[in-house]
mmCIF file of C-alpha atoms in Angstrom:
data_model
loop_
_atom_site.group_PDB
_atom_site.id
_atom_site.type_symbol
_atom_site.label_atom_id
_atom_site.label_comp_id
_atom_site.label_asym_id
_atom_site.label_seq_id
_atom_site.Cartn_x
_atom_site.Cartn_y
_atom_site.Cartn_z
ATOM 1 C CA MET A 17 79.575 48.711 23.938
ATOM 2 C CA VAL A 18 82.374 46.712 22.171
ATOM 3 C CA ASN A 19 83.896 45.117 25.272
ATOM 4 C CA GLN A 20 82.533 41.677 24.186
ATOM 5 C CA TYR A 21 84.534 42.023 20.935
ATOM 6 C CA ALA A 22 87.843 42.871 22.448
ATOM 7 C CA GLY A 23 90.681 41.075 20.590
ATOM 8 C CA MET A 24 89.078 41.425 17.167
ATOM 9 C CA GLU A 25 89.776 43.998 14.508
ATOM 10 C CA LEU A 26 87.481 46.563 12.756
ATOM 11 C CA TYR A 27 88.461 46.193 9.180
ATOM 12 C CA GLN A 28 85.387 47.307 6.990
ATOM 13 C CA VAL A 29 82.635 49.891 7.346
ATOM 14 C CA ARG A 30 79.444 49.411 5.508
ATOM 15 C CA VAL A 31 77.132 52.492 4.748
ATOM 16 C CA PHE A 32 73.765 52.785 2.980
ATOM 17 C CA VAL A 33 73.964 55.775 0.618
ATOM 18 C CA ASN A 34 70.781 57.482 -0.653
ATOM 19 C CA ASP A 35 70.967 60.308 -3.133
ATOM 20 C CA PRO A 36 74.010 62.618 -2.611
ATOM 21 C CA ASP A 37 74.958 65.180 -5.221
ATOM 22 C CA PRO A 38 77.514 63.366 -7.455
ATOM 23 C CA ALA A 39 79.880 66.223 -6.866
ATOM 24 C CA ASP A 40 79.876 65.702 -3.099
ATOM 25 C CA ASP A 41 82.878 64.058 -1.286
ATOM 26 C CA MET A 42 82.196 61.059 0.930
ATOM 27 C CA ALA A 43 84.413 59.184 3.359
ATOM 28 C CA VAL A 44 84.116 56.737 6.174
ATOM 29 C CA LYS A 45 85.846 57.757 9.557
ATOM 30 C CA VAL A 46 86.561 55.913 12.746
ATOM 31 C CA TYR A 47 87.175 57.725 16.033
ATOM 32 C CA GLY A 48 88.545 56.369 19.359
ATOM 33 C CA MET A 49 86.711 56.813 22.745
ATOM 34 C CA ASN A 50 86.468 60.070 24.587
ATOM 35 C CA GLN A 51 83.444 61.590 26.282
ATOM 36 C CA ASP A 52 79.861 60.390 26.331
ATOM 37 C CA TYR A 53 78.863 62.996 23.665
ATOM 38 C CA LEU A 54 82.195 63.550 21.854
ATOM 39 C CA PRO A 55 84.499 61.080 19.972
ATOM 40 C CA GLY A 56 88.188 60.866 20.539
ATOM 41 C CA ALA A 57 91.063 60.847 18.140
ATOM 42 C CA LEU A 58 90.560 60.053 14.442
ATOM 43 C CA LEU A 59 91.925 56.523 13.998
ATOM 44 C CA ALA A 60 91.068 55.878 10.281
ATOM 45 C CA GLU A 61 89.662 57.776 7.304
ATOM 46 C CA LYS A 62 89.008 56.508 3.802
ATOM 47 C CA ALA A 63 87.195 58.213 0.921
ATOM 48 C CA PHE A 64 85.058 56.293 -1.483
ATOM 49 C CA ALA A 65 82.994 56.791 -4.523
ATOM 50 C CA PRO A 66 79.442 55.952 -3.516
ATOM 51 C CA LEU A 67 76.932 53.573 -5.094
ATOM 52 C CA MET A 68 73.597 55.316 -4.778
ATOM 53 C CA LEU A 69 70.588 53.671 -3.115
ATOM 54 C CA ASP A 70 72.694 50.726 -2.099
ATOM 55 C CA TRP A 71 74.896 49.493 0.704
ATOM 56 C CA ASN A 72 78.654 50.460 0.192
ATOM 57 C CA THR A 73 81.394 48.424 1.898
ATOM 58 C CA ILE A 74 84.659 50.188 2.472
ATOM 59 C CA THR A 75 87.795 48.177 3.517
ATOM 60 C CA LEU A 76 90.084 50.151 5.860
ATOM 61 C CA ASP A 77 93.792 50.471 4.746
ATOM 62 C CA THR A 78 94.864 49.380 8.268
ATOM 63 C CA PRO A 79 92.469 47.323 10.568
ATOM 64 C CA ILE A 80 91.849 48.848 13.920
ATOM 65 C CA PRO A 81 92.267 46.708 17.028
ATOM 66 C CA VAL A 82 89.159 46.426 19.235
ATOM 67 C CA THR A 83 90.519 46.890 22.828
ATOM 68 C CA GLY A 84 87.150 47.118 24.569
ATOM 69 C CA GLU A 85 87.064 50.898 24.469
ATOM 70 C CA ASP A 86 84.273 52.443 22.358
ATOM 71 C CA LEU A 87 84.590 53.174 18.728
ATOM 72 C CA TRP A 88 82.700 55.891 16.805
ATOM 73 C CA VAL A 89 82.107 54.596 13.267
ATOM 74 C CA ALA A 90 80.990 57.427 10.971
ATOM 75 C CA CYS A 91 80.378 58.564 7.495
ATOM 76 C CA TYR A 92 81.411 62.013 6.274
ATOM 77 C CA THR A 93 80.016 64.170 3.390
ATOM 78 C CA ASN A 94 80.423 67.692 2.354
ATOM 79 C CA GLN A 95 76.784 67.913 1.363
ATOM 80 C CA THR A 96 76.405 70.892 -0.927
ATOM 81 C CA THR A 97 72.654 70.605 -1.697
ATOM 82 C CA SER A 98 70.191 70.885 1.166
ATOM 83 C CA THR A 99 67.510 68.804 -0.730
ATOM 84 C CA THR A 100 69.651 65.661 -0.779
ATOM 85 C CA HIS A 101 70.091 63.108 2.021
ATOM 86 C CA ALA A 102 73.332 61.321 1.481
ATOM 87 C CA ILE A 103 73.328 58.779 4.237
ATOM 88 C CA GLY A 104 70.463 56.486 4.800
ATOM 89 C CA THR A 105 68.617 55.707 8.053
ATOM 90 C CA ASP A 106 66.670 52.731 9.328
ATOM 91 C CA ALA A 107 62.988 52.734 10.373
ATOM 92 C CA GLY A 108 63.752 53.546 13.988
ATOM 93 C CA PRO A 109 63.212 54.026 16.854
ATOM 94 C CA ALA A 110 66.366 56.029 17.538
ATOM 95 C CA VAL A 111 68.706 54.461 20.083
ATOM 96 C CA TYR A 112 71.019 56.836 22.248
ATOM 97 C CA ASN A 113 74.157 56.237 20.237
ATOM 98 C CA GLY A 114 72.579 55.585 16.781
ATOM 99 C CA ASP A 115 71.903 59.087 15.583
ATOM 100 C CA TRP A 116 74.813 61.352 16.427
ATOM 101 C CA ILE A 117 75.535 64.173 13.826
ATOM 102 C CA SER A 118 78.145 66.877 13.512
ATOM 103 C CA THR A 119 77.669 69.907 11.318
ATOM 104 C CA GLY A 120 80.229 72.091 12.974
ATOM 105 C CA PRO A 121 82.572 71.908 16.074
ATOM 106 C CA GLY A 122 80.249 69.814 18.215
ATOM 107 C CA TRP A 123 77.939 66.812 18.107
ATOM 108 C CA GLY A 124 74.325 66.255 18.629
ATOM 109 C CA HIS A 125 71.449 64.088 17.853
ATOM 110 C CA LEU A 126 69.136 64.159 14.730
ATOM 111 C CA ALA A 127 66.177 66.521 15.056
ATOM 112 C CA PRO A 128 63.477 65.294 17.426
ATOM 113 C CA GLY A 129 61.116 64.592 14.490
ATOM 114 C CA ILE A 130 63.563 62.101 12.970
ATOM 115 C CA ASP A 131 63.333 59.057 15.241
ATOM 116 C CA GLN A 132 65.748 56.846 13.332
ATOM 117 C CA ASN A 133 69.325 55.712 13.267
ATOM 118 C CA TRP A 134 72.177 55.954 10.622
ATOM 119 C CA ASN A 135 72.634 52.937 8.441
ATOM 120 C CA ILE A 136 76.362 52.726 9.262
ATOM 121 C CA GLN A 137 77.907 49.328 10.205
ATOM 122 C CA GLY A 138 81.363 48.306 11.534
ATOM 123 C CA VAL A 139 82.542 44.828 10.277
ATOM 124 C CA LEU A 140 84.921 42.964 12.547
ATOM 125 C CA GLN A 141 87.319 40.005 11.934
ATOM 126 C CA GLY A 142 89.240 37.571 14.157
ATOM 127 C CA ASP A 143 88.157 36.021 17.409
ATOM 128 C CA PRO A 144 87.413 37.807 20.789
ATOM 129 C CA ILE A 145 89.680 37.240 23.766
ATOM 130 C CA GLU A 146 88.289 35.242 26.713
ATOM 131 C CA GLY A 147 86.935 37.853 29.169
ATOM 132 C CA TRP A 148 87.402 37.140 32.916
ATOM 133 C CA LEU A 149 85.886 40.404 34.352
ATOM 134 C CA SER A 150 82.294 41.836 34.009
ATOM 135 C CA VAL A 151 80.078 44.354 35.798
ATOM 136 C CA ASP A 152 76.358 44.401 36.081
ATOM 137 C CA PRO A 153 74.601 46.597 35.123
ATOM 138 C CA ASP A 154 76.923 47.996 32.445
ATOM 139 C CA GLY A 155 74.824 51.028 31.710
ATOM 140 C CA GLY A 156 71.877 53.029 32.938
ATOM 141 C CA THR A 157 70.611 56.221 34.458
ATOM 142 C CA VAL A 158 71.177 57.585 37.985
ATOM 143 C CA VAL A 159 69.276 60.478 39.490
ATOM 144 C CA ALA A 160 71.346 63.410 40.491
ATOM 145 C CA GLY A 161 72.406 62.942 44.213
ATOM 146 C CA ASP A 162 71.535 59.202 44.199
ATOM 147 C CA PHE A 163 73.747 56.200 43.587
ATOM 148 C CA ASP A 164 73.587 52.753 42.211
ATOM 149 C CA ASP A 165 75.230 49.496 43.222
ATOM 150 C CA LEU A 166 77.186 47.611 40.676
ATOM 151 C CA THR A 167 78.037 43.949 40.937
ATOM 152 C CA VAL A 168 81.649 42.984 39.871
ATOM 153 C CA THR A 169 82.076 39.330 38.762
ATOM 154 C CA TYR A 170 85.363 37.611 37.709
ATOM 155 C CA ASP A 171 85.776 34.156 36.184
ATOM 156 C CA ALA A 172 89.309 32.789 36.282
ATOM 157 C CA SER A 173 88.313 29.194 35.330
ATOM 158 C CA ASP A 174 90.153 29.329 31.965
ATOM 159 C CA LEU A 175 93.209 31.314 33.262
ATOM 160 C CA ILE A 176 96.652 30.012 34.013
ATOM 161 C CA LEU A 177 98.524 31.016 37.138
ATOM 162 C CA GLY A 178 99.629 34.528 37.096
ATOM 163 C CA THR A 179 98.609 38.191 37.464
ATOM 164 C CA TYR A 180 96.121 39.812 35.154
ATOM 165 C CA ASN A 181 95.322 43.536 34.699
ATOM 166 C CA ALA A 182 92.231 45.153 33.482
ATOM 167 C CA LYS A 183 90.232 48.304 34.103
ATOM 168 C CA PHE A 184 86.691 49.533 34.321
ATOM 169 C CA VAL A 185 85.986 52.648 32.216
ATOM 170 C CA PHE A 186 82.921 54.752 33.167
ATOM 171 C CA ILE A 187 81.746 57.417 30.859
ATOM 172 C CA THR A 188 78.910 59.759 31.881
ATOM 173 C CA ASN A 189 77.449 63.072 30.907
ATOM 174 C CA ALA A 190 78.059 64.649 34.214
ATOM 175 C CA PRO A 191 80.156 67.726 33.566
ATOM 176 C CA GLU A 192 82.428 67.315 36.709
ATOM 177 C CA ASN A 193 83.220 63.641 36.286
ATOM 178 C CA GLN A 194 82.843 62.597 32.559
ATOM 179 C CA TYR A 195 85.486 59.952 32.381
ATOM 180 C CA LEU A 196 86.648 57.619 35.186
ATOM 181 C CA GLU A 197 89.071 54.661 35.024
ATOM 182 C CA LEU A 198 89.163 51.960 37.806
ATOM 183 C CA PRO A 199 92.246 49.663 37.473
ATOM 184 C CA VAL A 200 91.726 46.078 38.499
ATOM 185 C CA THR A 201 94.249 43.327 39.306
ATOM 186 C CA LEU A 202 93.553 39.562 39.534
ATOM 187 C CA THR A 203 96.054 37.141 40.944
ATOM 188 C CA VAL A 204 95.657 33.458 40.410
ATOM 189 C CA VAL A 205 98.059 31.405 42.633
ATOM 190 C CA ASP A 206 98.489 27.629 43.392
ATOM 191 C CA GLY A 207 96.358 26.757 46.423
ATOM 192 C CA THR A 208 98.019 23.450 47.052
ATOM 193 C CA GLY A 209 99.128 23.143 50.770
ATOM 194 C CA ILE A 210 96.785 25.869 51.933
ATOM 195 C CA GLY A 211 93.791 23.669 52.893
ATOM 196 C CA GLU A 212 92.020 24.000 49.640
ATOM 197 C CA GLY A 213 92.879 20.552 48.278
ATOM 198 C CA GLU A 214 95.320 19.175 45.686
ATOM 199 C CA GLY A 215 95.615 21.238 42.543
ATOM 200 C CA SER A 216 93.179 23.917 43.643
ATOM 201 C CA ARG A 217 93.680 27.570 42.952
ATOM 202 C CA ILE A 218 93.194 30.730 44.793
ATOM 203 C CA GLU A 219 91.840 33.641 42.878
ATOM 204 C CA MET A 220 92.095 37.195 44.386
ATOM 205 C CA LEU A 221 90.627 40.281 42.716
ATOM 206 C CA VAL A 222 91.713 43.727 43.918
ATOM 207 C CA TYR A 223 90.496 47.160 42.788
ATOM 208 C CA PRO A 224 91.327 49.907 42.360
ATOM 209 C CA ASN A 225 95.099 49.353 41.770
ATOM 210 C CA PRO A 226 96.824 51.590 42.741
ATOM 211 C CA ALA A 227 94.756 51.905 45.895
ATOM 212 C CA ARG A 228 92.682 55.095 46.733
ATOM 213 C CA ASN A 229 90.809 55.672 49.934
ATOM 214 C CA VAL A 230 88.985 52.331 49.721
ATOM 215 C CA VAL A 231 90.304 48.854 48.621
ATOM 216 C CA ASN A 232 87.965 46.210 47.398
ATOM 217 C CA VAL A 233 88.824 42.507 47.420
ATOM 218 C CA GLN A 234 87.078 39.408 46.185
ATOM 219 C CA SER A 235 88.324 35.859 46.395
ATOM 220 C CA ASN A 236 87.027 32.371 45.540
ATOM 221 C CA ILE A 237 87.670 31.228 49.156
ATOM 222 C CA ASN A 238 86.673 32.653 52.502
ATOM 223 C CA ILE A 239 88.903 35.485 53.649
ATOM 224 C CA ASP A 240 89.685 35.370 57.394
ATOM 225 C CA ARG A 241 91.793 38.444 57.849
ATOM 226 C CA LEU A 242 92.907 41.031 55.465
ATOM 227 C CA SER A 243 96.042 43.192 55.931
ATOM 228 C CA ILE A 244 97.135 46.184 53.872
ATOM 229 C CA TYR A 245 100.800 47.170 53.665
ATOM 230 C CA ASN A 246 102.331 50.293 52.401
ATOM 231 C CA HIS A 247 105.376 50.384 50.073
ATOM 232 C CA ILE A 248 107.850 50.016 52.932
ATOM 233 C CA GLY A 249 106.170 47.049 54.528
ATOM 234 C CA GLN A 250 104.104 48.783 57.216
ATOM 235 C CA VAL A 251 100.695 47.609 57.974
ATOM 236 C CA VAL A 252 98.288 50.550 57.296
ATOM 237 C CA SER A 253 95.054 48.638 57.930
ATOM 238 C CA GLU A 254 94.019 45.146 59.211
ATOM 239 C CA VAL A 255 90.471 43.859 59.413
ATOM 240 C CA LEU A 256 88.703 40.565 60.325
ATOM 241 C CA VAL A 257 86.562 39.587 57.337
ATOM 242 C CA GLY A 258 84.934 36.157 57.510
ATOM 243 C CA ASN A 259 83.648 36.400 53.913
ATOM 244 C CA THR A 260 84.711 36.157 50.272
ATOM 245 C CA THR A 261 84.569 39.914 49.846
ATOM 246 C CA ALA A 262 85.944 42.782 51.690
ATOM 247 C CA ASN A 263 85.957 46.625 51.521
ATOM 248 C CA VAL A 264 88.726 48.331 53.492
ATOM 249 C CA ASN A 265 88.979 52.007 54.119
ATOM 250 C CA ILE A 266 92.658 52.922 54.222
ATOM 251 C CA ASP A 267 92.249 56.504 55.094
ATOM 252 C CA GLY A 268 91.958 55.578 58.742
#
C-alpha cells in the first residue's frame, strides 16, 4: 500500500478525537508489517493530550523510514466509559484496511453495522525514490484452488549501469502461506559491441534470486538462448528462447 512512497519518512500522525473521558489515556502507535490481519513490531509510540472534537497532530520523536513495506498507523485509548467514542470515523463506506480494531490479544474489523473508517492519517515528508519494478495487479481475490497471472514490469531507463535488488512481498489470509517474499535482481550492462548499437544498454531481470525450482528472466532485447549454471560452473539447464522473456524449470 505504501510502496509508491518508499524513500520518504512518516513523521506525524493525525487523529480526529471525539469525546473521550478526560481521564482516559491516548497515544498514537505505528506498527511494522506482519500478516494480513495482524500488525508487526511496534515502531513508534507517543502519548498526547487530546483536543476534543478536533484534528490532533502528533509529531513522532523519530521519523520512521518508509521502505515499501506496509505500516499500521493506529491510535490507542484505555477507554473507561462505554458511552464515549474517543476516536472519530468518516462517513464510510469502510475499506478493508480502514476499520481495524483491537480490544484484546487479536485484531478484527468494526461491527458490521458500522460501515466507516477511522479518522487516522499518517503524514510523510521527503521525496520518494524512483521505482523500477512493478506488478499488476497489486491486489485482489483468488478463489480457493484457482490461480491468477501477474504481470511483472521493470523500467531501467533512469538507472545507471549496475546490479539492483528488490523483492516482491505477498501477504494473504491463507493460513498455510500468509507471507511470501520473492527476491528480484536487475542487472544493467553496457550493450556496446553486442549488436545493439553504440551506447545502448542491456537490461536483465531475474527472479527469484536465489533460484528455486523455476527461474524467470526478462530482458529488453531478444533472448536467443538461456543457460543456467550452478555454483561450480556446471550447466544445469539450457533452453532456446527466441523471446524477451523466459521461464526455465531447473528441477529437471
